[in-house]
Amino acid sequence: DAMVIQNPRYQVTQFGKPVTLSCSQTLNHNVMYWYQQKSSQAPKLLFHYYDKDFNNEADTPDNFQSRRPNTSFCFLDIRSPGLGDAAMYLCATSQDSTPGEQFFGPGTRLTVL
Amino acid sequence: GENVEQHPSTLSVQEGDSAVIKCTYSDSASNYFPWYKQELGKRPQLIIDIRSNVGEKKDQRIAVTLNKTAKHFSLHITETQPEDSAVYFCAASTVRADGLTFGKGTHLIIQP
C-alpha cells in the first residue's frame, strides 16, 4: 500500500544532542512537509520541499534543518534540541496537481531529557 | 500569512445530537479547507474537505459548508456516536501547496 512512513516512532535524546528524524513515502508525491505538534496544540508547519526547492516558514527556528536527497525521503535535523522541542513531528506529502490534500505519516514522538 | 480561528475549543453533546464546529480564515487566496480528526497519540485523519468553488459537501453523517464572502466554514456532524469523540482541526491552504494553516482544535466529547 502507498503510504508515508516515519522512523523512529519514538525518539529520546539529550538536551543539546543532535537528532535526525526520517520520513519516506511511496506515493511519489512531489511536495513533502514537516509539522511540529506540541501537546494539546495544532500542528504547525516548519518547512516544506516543493520538489527540490526548500521553503522555510518565517518563524521556524534556525535549530531546525531539513534535507531531501530524493523524491522518496526527507529528513528533519534538530541541531541542538532544547526542552521546548519535545513534540510530535509529523511528515506529510501532497501532489501539486491536487493542491492542499495532504497525507500524514504516523509521526515521531520526540522526548528531550 | 494565513490565520485560522476555530470555535469552540471544547464541545460536549449528547449521543445522537448534532455537533457544529466553526472556523474563520483571513487570507482570501485560501481555496482548500480540510477537516481533520485526531485521536490521542495518532496522526490527523482527513474526514472531509471542500474547495472554494463549492458551497457545501456531505459524506454520510458529516458535512462541511463554506461561505467565501464571509471567509468562514463549518463542520456539521449529525447523529453523533461515542467514536466521534476526538479533537477536530480545521485548516486552510492556497493553490500554491504551501502547507496547511490549522485552527487550534476543538475537543469534541460525546456524552452517552
mmCIF file of C-alpha atoms in Angstrom:
data_model
loop_
_atom_site.group_PDB
_atom_site.id
_atom_site.type_symbol
_atom_site.label_atom_id
_atom_site.label_comp_id
_atom_site.label_asym_id
_atom_site.label_seq_id
_atom_site.Cartn_x
_atom_site.Cartn_y
_atom_site.Cartn_z
ATOM 1 C CA ASP A 1 0.000 0.000 0.000
ATOM 2 C CA ALA A 2 1.170 3.501 -0.805
ATOM 3 C CA MET A 3 1.983 5.341 2.362
ATOM 4 C CA VAL A 4 4.032 7.790 4.382
ATOM 5 C CA ILE A 5 6.454 6.172 6.830
ATOM 6 C CA GLN A 6 8.261 7.823 9.717
ATOM 7 C CA ASN A 7 11.164 6.422 11.682
ATOM 8 C CA PRO A 8 11.626 6.113 14.509
ATOM 9 C CA ARG A 9 8.142 6.332 16.023
ATOM 10 C CA TYR A 10 9.633 7.330 19.374
ATOM 11 C CA GLN A 11 12.931 9.135 19.847
ATOM 12 C CA VAL A 12 14.598 10.107 23.088
ATOM 13 C CA THR A 13 17.538 12.483 23.027
ATOM 14 C CA GLN A 14 19.511 14.526 25.485
ATOM 15 C CA PHE A 15 19.463 18.282 25.769
ATOM 16 C CA GLY A 16 21.787 19.651 23.080
ATOM 17 C CA LYS A 17 22.433 16.297 21.376
ATOM 18 C CA PRO A 18 21.690 16.422 17.626
ATOM 19 C CA VAL A 19 18.897 14.204 16.383
ATOM 20 C CA THR A 20 17.580 13.257 12.937
ATOM 21 C CA LEU A 21 14.051 12.162 12.141
ATOM 22 C CA SER A 22 13.256 10.311 8.939
ATOM 23 C CA CYS A 23 10.305 10.301 6.566
ATOM 24 C CA SER A 24 9.804 8.221 3.447
ATOM 25 C CA GLN A 25 6.904 7.919 1.027
ATOM 26 C CA THR A 26 5.788 5.513 -1.651
ATOM 27 C CA LEU A 27 3.173 7.879 -3.084
ATOM 28 C CA ASN A 28 5.659 9.566 -5.442
ATOM 29 C CA HIS A 29 4.341 12.954 -4.329
ATOM 30 C CA ASN A 30 6.457 15.948 -5.218
ATOM 31 C CA VAL A 31 5.758 18.010 -2.083
ATOM 32 C CA MET A 32 6.848 16.982 1.413
ATOM 33 C CA TYR A 33 6.152 18.838 4.668
ATOM 34 C CA TRP A 34 7.329 18.787 8.261
ATOM 35 C CA TYR A 35 4.953 19.849 11.026
ATOM 36 C CA GLN A 36 5.606 20.195 14.740
ATOM 37 C CA GLN A 37 2.746 19.405 17.098
ATOM 38 C CA LYS A 38 3.178 20.128 20.776
ATOM 39 C CA SER A 39 0.897 18.647 23.382
ATOM 40 C CA SER A 40 -2.716 19.916 23.118
ATOM 41 C CA GLN A 41 -1.818 22.210 20.216
ATOM 42 C CA ALA A 42 -2.427 22.245 16.497
ATOM 43 C CA PRO A 43 0.212 21.085 14.016
ATOM 44 C CA LYS A 44 2.493 23.929 12.985
ATOM 45 C CA LEU A 45 4.272 23.955 9.623
ATOM 46 C CA LEU A 46 8.065 24.108 9.933
ATOM 47 C CA PHE A 47 9.061 23.880 6.248
ATOM 48 C CA HIS A 48 8.322 22.082 3.040
ATOM 49 C CA TYR A 49 10.010 20.902 -0.130
ATOM 50 C CA TYR A 50 8.396 21.556 -3.469
ATOM 51 C CA ASP A 51 10.414 19.062 -5.499
ATOM 52 C CA LYS A 52 13.943 20.103 -4.543
ATOM 53 C CA ASP A 53 13.023 23.667 -3.630
ATOM 54 C CA PHE A 54 13.221 24.243 0.108
ATOM 55 C CA ASN A 55 10.683 26.595 1.704
ATOM 56 C CA ASN A 56 11.233 27.652 5.288
ATOM 57 C CA GLU A 57 8.476 29.197 7.405
ATOM 58 C CA ALA A 58 9.495 32.614 8.702
ATOM 59 C CA ASP A 59 9.227 31.639 12.368
ATOM 60 C CA THR A 60 10.940 28.246 12.174
ATOM 61 C CA PRO A 61 13.980 28.344 14.480
ATOM 62 C CA ASP A 62 17.449 28.027 12.920
ATOM 63 C CA ASN A 63 17.928 24.973 15.116
ATOM 64 C CA PHE A 64 15.746 23.040 12.646
ATOM 65 C CA GLN A 65 17.111 21.949 9.286
ATOM 66 C CA SER A 66 15.872 19.620 6.596
ATOM 67 C CA ARG A 67 17.249 17.535 3.758
ATOM 68 C CA ARG A 68 15.557 15.866 0.832
ATOM 69 C CA PRO A 69 18.100 13.688 -1.006
ATOM 70 C CA ASN A 70 15.494 12.262 -3.398
ATOM 71 C CA THR A 71 11.751 12.202 -4.065
ATOM 72 C CA SER A 72 11.069 9.475 -1.535
ATOM 73 C CA PHE A 73 12.989 10.624 1.525
ATOM 74 C CA CYS A 74 13.020 13.707 3.707
ATOM 75 C CA PHE A 75 14.902 14.274 6.962
ATOM 76 C CA LEU A 76 14.416 16.655 9.851
ATOM 77 C CA ASP A 77 17.608 17.584 11.719
ATOM 78 C CA ILE A 78 17.475 19.269 15.095
ATOM 79 C CA ARG A 79 20.961 20.538 15.761
ATOM 80 C CA SER A 80 20.750 21.277 19.481
ATOM 81 C CA PRO A 81 17.433 20.101 20.918
ATOM 82 C CA GLY A 82 16.038 22.035 23.837
ATOM 83 C CA LEU A 83 13.330 21.009 26.250
ATOM 84 C CA GLY A 84 10.887 23.144 24.258
ATOM 85 C CA ASP A 85 11.445 20.994 21.175
ATOM 86 C CA ALA A 86 9.752 17.986 22.722
ATOM 87 C CA ALA A 87 6.783 17.333 20.454
ATOM 88 C CA MET A 88 5.241 15.074 17.861
ATOM 89 C CA TYR A 89 6.833 15.651 14.458
ATOM 90 C CA LEU A 90 4.553 14.895 11.549
ATOM 91 C CA CYS A 91 5.650 14.389 7.977
ATOM 92 C CA ALA A 92 3.116 14.885 5.199
ATOM 93 C CA THR A 93 3.087 14.704 1.420
ATOM 94 C CA SER A 94 0.985 16.110 -1.367
ATOM 95 C CA GLN A 95 0.926 16.243 -5.143
ATOM 96 C CA ASP A 96 0.791 19.674 -6.692
ATOM 97 C CA SER A 97 -1.837 18.517 -9.179
ATOM 98 C CA THR A 98 -4.267 18.294 -6.221
ATOM 99 C CA PRO A 99 -3.080 21.178 -4.080
ATOM 100 C CA GLY A 100 -3.899 21.131 -0.413
ATOM 101 C CA GLU A 101 -4.766 17.452 0.049
ATOM 102 C CA GLN A 102 -2.085 16.069 2.342
ATOM 103 C CA PHE A 103 -1.239 12.588 3.535
ATOM 104 C CA PHE A 104 0.231 12.389 7.020
ATOM 105 C CA GLY A 105 2.693 9.890 8.395
ATOM 106 C CA PRO A 106 2.176 8.383 11.877
ATOM 107 C CA GLY A 107 4.545 10.890 13.469
ATOM 108 C CA THR A 108 7.674 10.675 15.618
ATOM 109 C CA ARG A 109 7.291 11.487 19.297
ATOM 110 C CA LEU A 110 10.464 13.293 20.427
ATOM 111 C CA THR A 111 11.400 13.411 24.097
ATOM 112 C CA VAL A 112 14.262 15.650 25.252
ATOM 113 C CA LEU A 113 15.867 14.817 28.591
ATOM 114 C CA GLY B 1 0.187 34.918 6.304
ATOM 115 C CA GLU B 2 -2.969 32.962 6.852
ATOM 116 C CA ASN B 3 -4.693 32.934 10.249
ATOM 117 C CA VAL B 4 -7.387 30.386 11.082
ATOM 118 C CA GLU B 5 -9.651 30.819 14.104
ATOM 119 C CA GLN B 6 -11.656 27.861 15.395
ATOM 120 C CA HIS B 7 -14.540 27.714 17.880
ATOM 121 C CA PRO B 8 -15.447 26.309 20.287
ATOM 122 C CA SER B 9 -12.325 24.865 21.916
ATOM 123 C CA THR B 10 -14.445 22.233 23.694
ATOM 124 C CA LEU B 11 -17.850 20.909 22.680
ATOM 125 C CA SER B 12 -19.886 18.421 24.658
ATOM 126 C CA VAL B 13 -23.030 16.943 23.096
ATOM 127 C CA GLN B 14 -25.400 14.116 23.903
ATOM 128 C CA GLU B 15 -25.074 10.976 21.816
ATOM 129 C CA GLY B 16 -27.399 11.232 18.852
ATOM 130 C CA ASP B 17 -27.400 15.038 18.792
ATOM 131 C CA SER B 18 -25.643 17.187 16.207
ATOM 132 C CA ALA B 19 -22.326 18.969 16.621
ATOM 133 C CA VAL B 20 -21.192 22.095 14.785
ATOM 134 C CA ILE B 21 -17.651 23.488 14.740
ATOM 135 C CA LYS B 22 -16.881 26.817 13.092
ATOM 136 C CA CYS B 23 -13.745 28.315 11.573
ATOM 137 C CA THR B 24 -12.818 31.625 10.008
ATOM 138 C CA TYR B 25 -9.802 32.390 7.850
ATOM 139 C CA SER B 26 -8.068 35.599 6.883
ATOM 140 C CA ASP B 27 -6.366 35.023 3.511
ATOM 141 C CA SER B 28 -8.730 35.456 0.591
ATOM 142 C CA ALA B 29 -6.272 33.416 -1.531
ATOM 143 C CA SER B 30 -7.044 30.279 0.501
ATOM 144 C CA ASN B 31 -9.092 27.858 -1.549
ATOM 145 C CA TYR B 32 -8.815 24.471 0.129
ATOM 146 C CA PHE B 33 -10.379 23.739 3.526
ATOM 147 C CA PRO B 34 -9.922 20.304 5.098
ATOM 148 C CA TRP B 35 -11.136 18.974 8.415
ATOM 149 C CA TYR B 36 -9.044 16.508 10.394
ATOM 150 C CA LYS B 37 -9.940 14.219 13.261
ATOM 151 C CA GLN B 38 -7.146 13.357 15.653
ATOM 152 C CA GLU B 39 -7.308 10.760 18.389
ATOM 153 C CA LEU B 40 -4.821 10.831 21.234
ATOM 154 C CA GLY B 41 -1.316 9.920 20.096
ATOM 155 C CA LYS B 42 -2.334 9.357 16.473
ATOM 156 C CA ARG B 43 -1.899 11.222 13.219
ATOM 157 C CA PRO B 44 -4.533 13.650 11.941
ATOM 158 C CA GLN B 45 -7.022 11.844 9.731
ATOM 159 C CA LEU B 46 -8.767 13.716 6.929
ATOM 160 C CA ILE B 47 -12.523 13.342 7.334
ATOM 161 C CA ILE B 48 -13.835 15.791 4.758
ATOM 162 C CA ASP B 49 -12.600 18.704 2.680
ATOM 163 C CA ILE B 50 -14.023 21.405 0.474
ATOM 164 C CA ARG B 51 -12.626 23.639 -2.240
ATOM 165 C CA SER B 52 -13.616 27.216 -2.830
ATOM 166 C CA ASN B 53 -15.691 26.503 -5.925
ATOM 167 C CA VAL B 54 -18.174 24.529 -3.811
ATOM 168 C CA GLY B 55 -20.503 25.800 -1.076
ATOM 169 C CA GLU B 56 -21.355 22.538 0.641
ATOM 170 C CA LYS B 57 -20.202 18.943 0.700
ATOM 171 C CA LYS B 58 -21.665 15.959 2.511
ATOM 172 C CA ASP B 59 -20.402 12.493 3.334
ATOM 173 C CA GLN B 60 -22.872 10.391 5.312
ATOM 174 C CA ARG B 61 -23.145 11.985 8.783
ATOM 175 C CA ILE B 62 -20.539 14.656 8.078
ATOM 176 C CA ALA B 63 -20.995 17.863 6.123
ATOM 177 C CA VAL B 64 -18.955 20.991 5.537
ATOM 178 C CA THR B 65 -20.227 24.387 4.437
ATOM 179 C CA LEU B 66 -18.164 27.258 3.074
ATOM 180 C CA ASN B 67 -19.007 30.948 2.839
ATOM 181 C CA LYS B 68 -16.225 32.567 0.815
ATOM 182 C CA THR B 69 -17.617 36.066 1.160
ATOM 183 C CA ALA B 70 -17.607 35.878 4.935
ATOM 184 C CA LYS B 71 -14.446 33.707 4.996
ATOM 185 C CA HIS B 72 -15.879 31.076 7.249
ATOM 186 C CA PHE B 73 -16.520 27.361 7.033
ATOM 187 C CA SER B 74 -18.180 24.891 9.355
ATOM 188 C CA LEU B 75 -18.198 21.185 10.142
ATOM 189 C CA HIS B 76 -21.513 19.522 10.903
ATOM 190 C CA ILE B 77 -21.751 16.059 12.429
ATOM 191 C CA THR B 78 -25.225 14.564 12.770
ATOM 192 C CA GLU B 79 -26.364 11.602 14.875
ATOM 193 C CA THR B 80 -23.170 11.716 16.918
ATOM 194 C CA GLN B 81 -21.730 8.470 18.250
ATOM 195 C CA PRO B 82 -19.206 7.753 21.036
ATOM 196 C CA GLU B 83 -16.492 7.048 18.440
ATOM 197 C CA ASP B 84 -16.829 10.629 17.215
ATOM 198 C CA SER B 85 -15.112 11.787 20.418
ATOM 199 C CA ALA B 86 -11.739 13.275 19.391
ATOM 200 C CA VAL B 87 -10.014 16.561 18.627
ATOM 201 C CA TYR B 88 -11.095 18.126 15.337
ATOM 202 C CA PHE B 89 -8.940 20.595 13.429
ATOM 203 C CA CYS B 90 -9.946 22.831 10.575
ATOM 204 C CA ALA B 91 -7.275 24.068 8.189
ATOM 205 C CA ALA B 92 -6.792 26.276 5.166
ATOM 206 C CA SER B 93 -4.411 26.186 2.229
ATOM 207 C CA THR B 94 -3.818 28.001 -1.031
ATOM 208 C CA VAL B 95 -3.393 26.620 -4.520
ATOM 209 C CA ARG B 96 0.375 27.006 -4.159
ATOM 210 C CA ALA B 97 0.710 23.861 -1.979
ATOM 211 C CA ASP B 98 2.411 25.963 0.674
ATOM 212 C CA GLY B 99 1.173 23.814 3.532
ATOM 213 C CA LEU B 100 -1.779 23.891 5.866
ATOM 214 C CA THR B 101 -2.565 26.503 8.478
ATOM 215 C CA PHE B 102 -4.531 24.835 11.249
ATOM 216 C CA GLY B 103 -7.091 26.153 13.696
ATOM 217 C CA LYS B 104 -6.392 25.484 17.367
ATOM 218 C CA GLY B 105 -8.703 22.497 17.510
ATOM 219 C CA THR B 106 -11.996 21.511 19.108
ATOM 220 C CA HIS B 107 -12.200 18.761 21.678
ATOM 221 C CA LEU B 108 -15.498 17.028 20.903
ATOM 222 C CA ILE B 109 -16.955 14.979 23.739
ATOM 223 C CA ILE B 110 -19.934 12.707 23.079
ATOM 224 C CA GLN B 111 -21.878 12.071 26.262
ATOM 225 C CA PRO B 112 -23.579 8.635 26.370
#
